[in-house]
């Protein structure tokens, strides 16, 4: 069994019938897949996808969680609600949420805490913008983003998954080179090593235009433990190719 982890991030895509078709096609092709896998779906489809994934090795995931446990927070969804639907993974701090919803580093850390308290593995996204990369700030930015999460979550930090997602590579078709990804993953690995003796438990995924053509090369890097897949997770054949690349 490969220890690599491939997680699809459907973002705000899908529908009852499209979800069924996509998952039927993926399930039909799972034969040679030996890696760990999950799909993070929009909240309204958790119940549907929970049923569709029953009995398969693909875990159910969500894309966001509230910083609160319950109460007067209209429109929010708590970690315990996600847990009710068998959610195993929850993306936290995706750059689209940091950017379009003004999510702060403190909020990201609190969301991680809520997920962990309910036994859900948070997939913590970190990554620099193109301006930050060009200014030579990549390392400082991702370290600061991860540090906020480590600070708030102490010894539980070994229970998270980290996703390095350079903002300039998300949905742009412009992927980080394997060397660029590896360099940042090594920085994050060292930071986790300093934070917990159980750092080897933490998978560090790469995300940002990972696709059927480039997955194998990225996944071959020593510190790339898997992928967080957006666009390519919506096409069964492409997602299966990535799952197979991670199964070697
Ligand atoms: P992408 O998205 O694969 O479409 O670039 C990745 C992500 O945002 O998680």
Coordinates of C-alpha atoms and ligand atoms in Angstrom, one line a residue:
X1 CA 0.0 0.0 0.0
X2 CA 1.4 3.3 -1.1
X3 CA 1.3 5.9 1.7
X4 CA 0.7 8.7 -0.7
X5 CA -2.6 10.7 -0.3
X6 CA -4.5 12.1 -3.2
X7 CA -7.5 14.4 -2.4
X8 CA -9.9 15.9 -4.9
X9 CA -11.1 19.4 -4.2
X10 CA -14.3 19.8 -6.2
X11 CA -14.6 23.5 -5.1
X12 CA -18.1 24.9 -6.1
X13 CA -18.7 22.3 -8.8
X14 CA -21.1 19.4 -9.2
X15 CA -24.7 18.5 -8.9
X16 CA -26.7 15.4 -7.9
X17 CA -26.4 13.7 -11.3
X18 CA -22.9 14.9 -12.2
X19 CA -21.6 13.7 -8.8
X20 CA -23.1 10.3 -9.3
X21 CA -21.7 9.9 -12.8
X22 CA -18.2 11.1 -11.8
X23 CA -18.0 8.8 -8.8
X24 CA -19.4 5.8 -10.7
X25 CA -16.7 6.2 -13.2
X26 CA -14.0 6.6 -10.6
X27 CA -15.2 3.6 -8.6
X28 CA -15.2 1.5 -11.8
X29 CA -11.5 2.3 -12.3
X30 CA -10.2 1.8 -8.8
X31 CA -8.8 -1.6 -9.4
X32 CA -5.1 -0.7 -9.6
X33 CA -5.3 2.1 -7.0
X34 CA -3.3 1.4 -3.8
X35 CA -2.8 4.9 -2.4
X36 CA -5.0 6.8 0.1
X37 CA -7.7 8.9 -1.5
X38 CA -10.4 11.4 -0.7
X39 CA -12.8 13.8 -2.3
X40 CA -13.8 17.2 -0.7
X41 CA -17.3 18.1 -1.9
X42 CA -19.6 21.0 -1.3
X43 CA -21.6 20.8 1.9
X44 CA -25.0 20.0 0.4
X45 CA -23.7 16.9 -1.3
X46 CA -22.0 15.3 1.8
X47 CA -25.0 13.0 2.4
X48 CA -25.2 11.9 -1.2
X49 CA -21.4 11.3 -1.6
X50 CA -21.2 9.6 1.8
X51 CA -23.6 7.0 0.4
X52 CA -21.9 6.8 -3.0
X53 CA -18.5 6.2 -1.3
X54 CA -19.7 3.6 1.2
X55 CA -17.6 0.4 0.8
X56 CA -14.9 2.1 -1.3
X57 CA -11.4 3.1 -0.1
X58 CA -12.2 6.8 -1.0
X59 CA -12.7 9.0 2.1
X60 CA -15.2 11.8 2.3
X61 CA -14.0 15.4 2.8
X62 CA -15.4 18.9 3.2
X63 CA -14.0 22.2 2.0
X64 CA -14.5 24.4 5.0
X65 CA -15.6 24.4 8.7
X66 CA -16.7 27.0 11.2
X67 CA -14.4 28.3 13.9
X68 CA -17.4 27.8 16.3
X69 CA -18.8 24.6 17.8
X70 CA -22.4 25.6 17.5
X71 CA -24.8 28.6 18.0
X72 CA -26.0 31.7 16.3
X73 CA -23.7 31.7 13.2
X74 CA -26.1 31.8 10.2
X75 CA -24.8 29.9 7.2
X76 CA -21.9 28.2 9.1
X77 CA -21.3 24.5 9.3
X78 CA -19.7 23.0 12.4
X79 CA -17.1 20.2 12.6
X80 CA -19.5 18.0 14.5
X81 CA -22.1 18.4 11.7
X82 CA -19.4 17.3 9.2
X83 CA -18.6 14.4 11.5
X84 CA -22.3 13.3 11.4
X85 CA -21.8 12.6 7.7
X86 CA -18.7 10.6 8.1
X87 CA -16.3 13.4 7.0
X88 CA -12.7 12.3 7.4
X89 CA -10.9 15.3 5.8
X90 CA -11.6 19.0 5.8
X91 CA -9.7 21.6 3.7
X92 CA -8.9 24.5 5.8
X93 CA -7.4 27.9 4.8
X94 CA -7.6 27.4 1.0
X95 CA -6.2 30.4 -0.7
X96 CA -9.6 31.1 -2.3
X97 CA -11.0 31.4 1.2
X98 CA -8.1 33.5 2.5
X99 CA -8.4 35.7 -0.6
X100 CA -12.1 36.0 -1.3
X101 CA -13.4 35.6 2.3
X102 CA -10.7 37.4 4.1
X103 CA -9.9 34.4 6.2
X104 CA -7.1 35.2 8.6
X105 CA -4.3 33.1 9.9
X106 CA -5.9 33.1 13.4
X107 CA -9.2 31.9 11.9
X108 CA -7.5 29.2 9.9
X109 CA -5.8 28.0 13.1
X110 CA -9.2 27.9 15.0
X111 CA -10.8 26.0 12.2
X112 CA -8.0 23.4 12.4
X113 CA -8.7 23.2 16.1
X114 CA -12.4 22.6 15.6
X115 CA -11.8 19.8 13.0
X116 CA -9.2 18.1 15.2
X117 CA -11.6 18.2 18.2
X118 CA -14.1 16.2 16.1
X119 CA -11.7 13.7 14.8
X120 CA -11.5 15.2 11.3
X121 CA -8.1 15.6 9.6
X122 CA -7.7 19.2 8.5
X123 CA -5.9 19.7 5.2
X124 CA -4.2 23.0 5.9
X125 CA -3.4 25.0 2.8
X126 CA -0.4 27.3 2.6
X127 CA 1.2 29.1 -0.3
X128 CA 2.6 32.3 -1.7
X129 CA 1.3 34.6 -4.4
X130 CA 3.3 35.4 -7.4
X131 CA 4.2 38.8 -6.0
X132 CA 5.5 37.2 -2.9
X133 CA 7.5 34.6 -4.8
X134 CA 9.1 37.2 -7.0
X135 CA 10.0 39.2 -3.9
X136 CA 11.8 36.2 -2.5
X137 CA 9.2 35.8 0.3
X138 CA 8.0 32.3 -0.4
X139 CA 9.7 30.6 2.5
X140 CA 8.7 33.3 5.0
X141 CA 5.1 33.3 3.9
X142 CA 4.5 29.5 4.1
X143 CA 6.4 29.3 7.4
X144 CA 4.3 32.1 8.9
X145 CA 1.0 30.4 7.7
X146 CA 2.0 27.1 9.2
X147 CA 3.4 28.6 12.4
X148 CA 0.0 30.1 13.2
X149 CA -1.6 26.6 13.0
X150 CA 1.2 25.0 15.0
X151 CA 0.9 27.7 17.7
X152 CA -2.8 27.2 18.2
X153 CA -2.7 23.4 18.0
X154 CA 0.3 22.3 20.0
X155 CA 0.9 18.6 20.3
X156 CA -2.1 17.8 18.1
X157 CA -0.2 19.1 15.1
X158 CA 1.0 15.6 14.0
X159 CA -2.7 14.9 13.2
X160 CA -2.9 17.5 10.3
X161 CA -2.2 17.2 6.6
X162 CA -0.4 20.2 5.0
X163 CA -1.0 21.2 1.4
X164 CA 1.5 23.5 -0.3
X165 CA -0.5 25.4 -2.9
X166 CA 1.4 28.2 -4.6
X167 CA -1.4 30.7 -5.4
X168 CA 0.0 31.4 -8.9
X169 CA -0.4 27.7 -9.8
X170 CA -4.0 27.2 -8.7
X171 CA -6.3 26.8 -11.7
X172 CA -3.8 28.5 -14.0
X173 CA -2.3 25.5 -15.7
X174 CA 1.0 26.8 -14.5
X175 CA 2.4 24.1 -12.2
X176 CA 5.4 24.5 -9.8
X177 CA 8.3 22.5 -11.1
X178 CA 9.1 19.4 -9.2
X179 CA 12.2 21.2 -7.8
X180 CA 10.2 24.3 -6.8
X181 CA 7.7 22.1 -5.0
X182 CA 10.3 19.9 -3.3
X183 CA 12.2 23.0 -2.0
X184 CA 9.1 24.4 -0.2
X185 CA 8.1 20.9 1.0
X186 CA 11.5 20.5 2.6
X187 CA 11.1 23.8 4.4
X188 CA 7.6 22.7 5.7
X189 CA 9.0 19.3 6.7
X190 CA 11.8 20.9 8.7
X191 CA 9.2 23.2 10.4
X192 CA 7.0 20.2 11.4
X193 CA 10.1 18.3 12.6
X194 CA 10.9 21.1 15.0
X195 CA 7.3 21.2 16.2
X196 CA 6.6 17.5 16.9
X197 CA 8.4 14.3 17.4
X198 CA 5.7 12.7 15.4
X199 CA 6.3 14.8 12.3
X200 CA 6.5 11.7 10.1
X201 CA 2.8 11.2 10.4
X202 CA 2.1 14.5 8.6
X203 CA 1.6 14.2 4.9
X204 CA 2.6 17.2 2.8
X205 CA 0.5 17.4 -0.4
X206 CA 1.3 19.6 -3.4
X207 CA -1.6 21.4 -5.1
X208 CA -1.8 23.8 -8.0
X209 CA -2.5 22.5 -11.5
X210 CA -1.4 18.9 -10.7
X211 CA -2.8 16.8 -13.5
X212 CA -2.6 13.5 -15.3
X213 CA 0.5 14.5 -17.2
X214 CA 2.6 16.0 -14.4
X215 CA 1.5 14.1 -11.3
X216 CA 4.1 11.3 -11.5
X217 CA 7.0 13.7 -11.6
X218 CA 5.8 15.8 -8.7
X219 CA 4.9 12.7 -6.6
X220 CA 8.4 11.3 -7.2
X221 CA 9.9 14.2 -5.1
X222 CA 11.1 12.9 -1.7
X223 CA 8.9 15.3 0.4
X224 CA 5.8 15.3 -1.9
X225 CA 3.5 12.9 -0.1
X226 CA 0.5 13.4 -2.3
X227 CA -1.6 15.9 -4.1
X228 CA -4.6 18.2 -3.6
X229 CA -6.3 18.2 -7.0
X230 CA -8.8 20.8 -8.3
X231 CA -9.7 20.8 -11.9
X232 CA -8.3 17.4 -12.7
X233 CA -10.4 15.8 -9.9
X234 CA -13.6 16.6 -11.9
X235 CA -12.6 14.3 -14.7
X236 CA -12.7 10.6 -13.8
X237 CA -10.0 9.5 -16.2
X238 CA -7.6 12.2 -15.1
X239 CA -8.3 11.7 -11.4
X240 CA -7.7 7.9 -11.8
X241 CA -4.4 8.5 -13.7
X242 CA -3.2 10.6 -10.7
X243 CA -4.4 8.0 -8.2
X244 CA -2.5 5.3 -10.2
X245 CA 0.6 7.5 -10.3
X246 CA 0.5 7.8 -6.5
X247 CA 0.1 4.0 -6.2
X248 CA 3.5 3.1 -7.5
Ligands
LIG1 P1 -6.2 23.2 -9.4 O1 -6.7 23.5 -7.9 O2 -5.7 21.7 -9.3 O3 -7.4 23.4 -10.2 O4 -5.1 24.1 -9.7 C1 -6.0 23.0 -6.7 C2 -6.6 23.6 -5.5 O5 -7.0 24.7 -5.5 O6 -6.8 22.8 -4.5

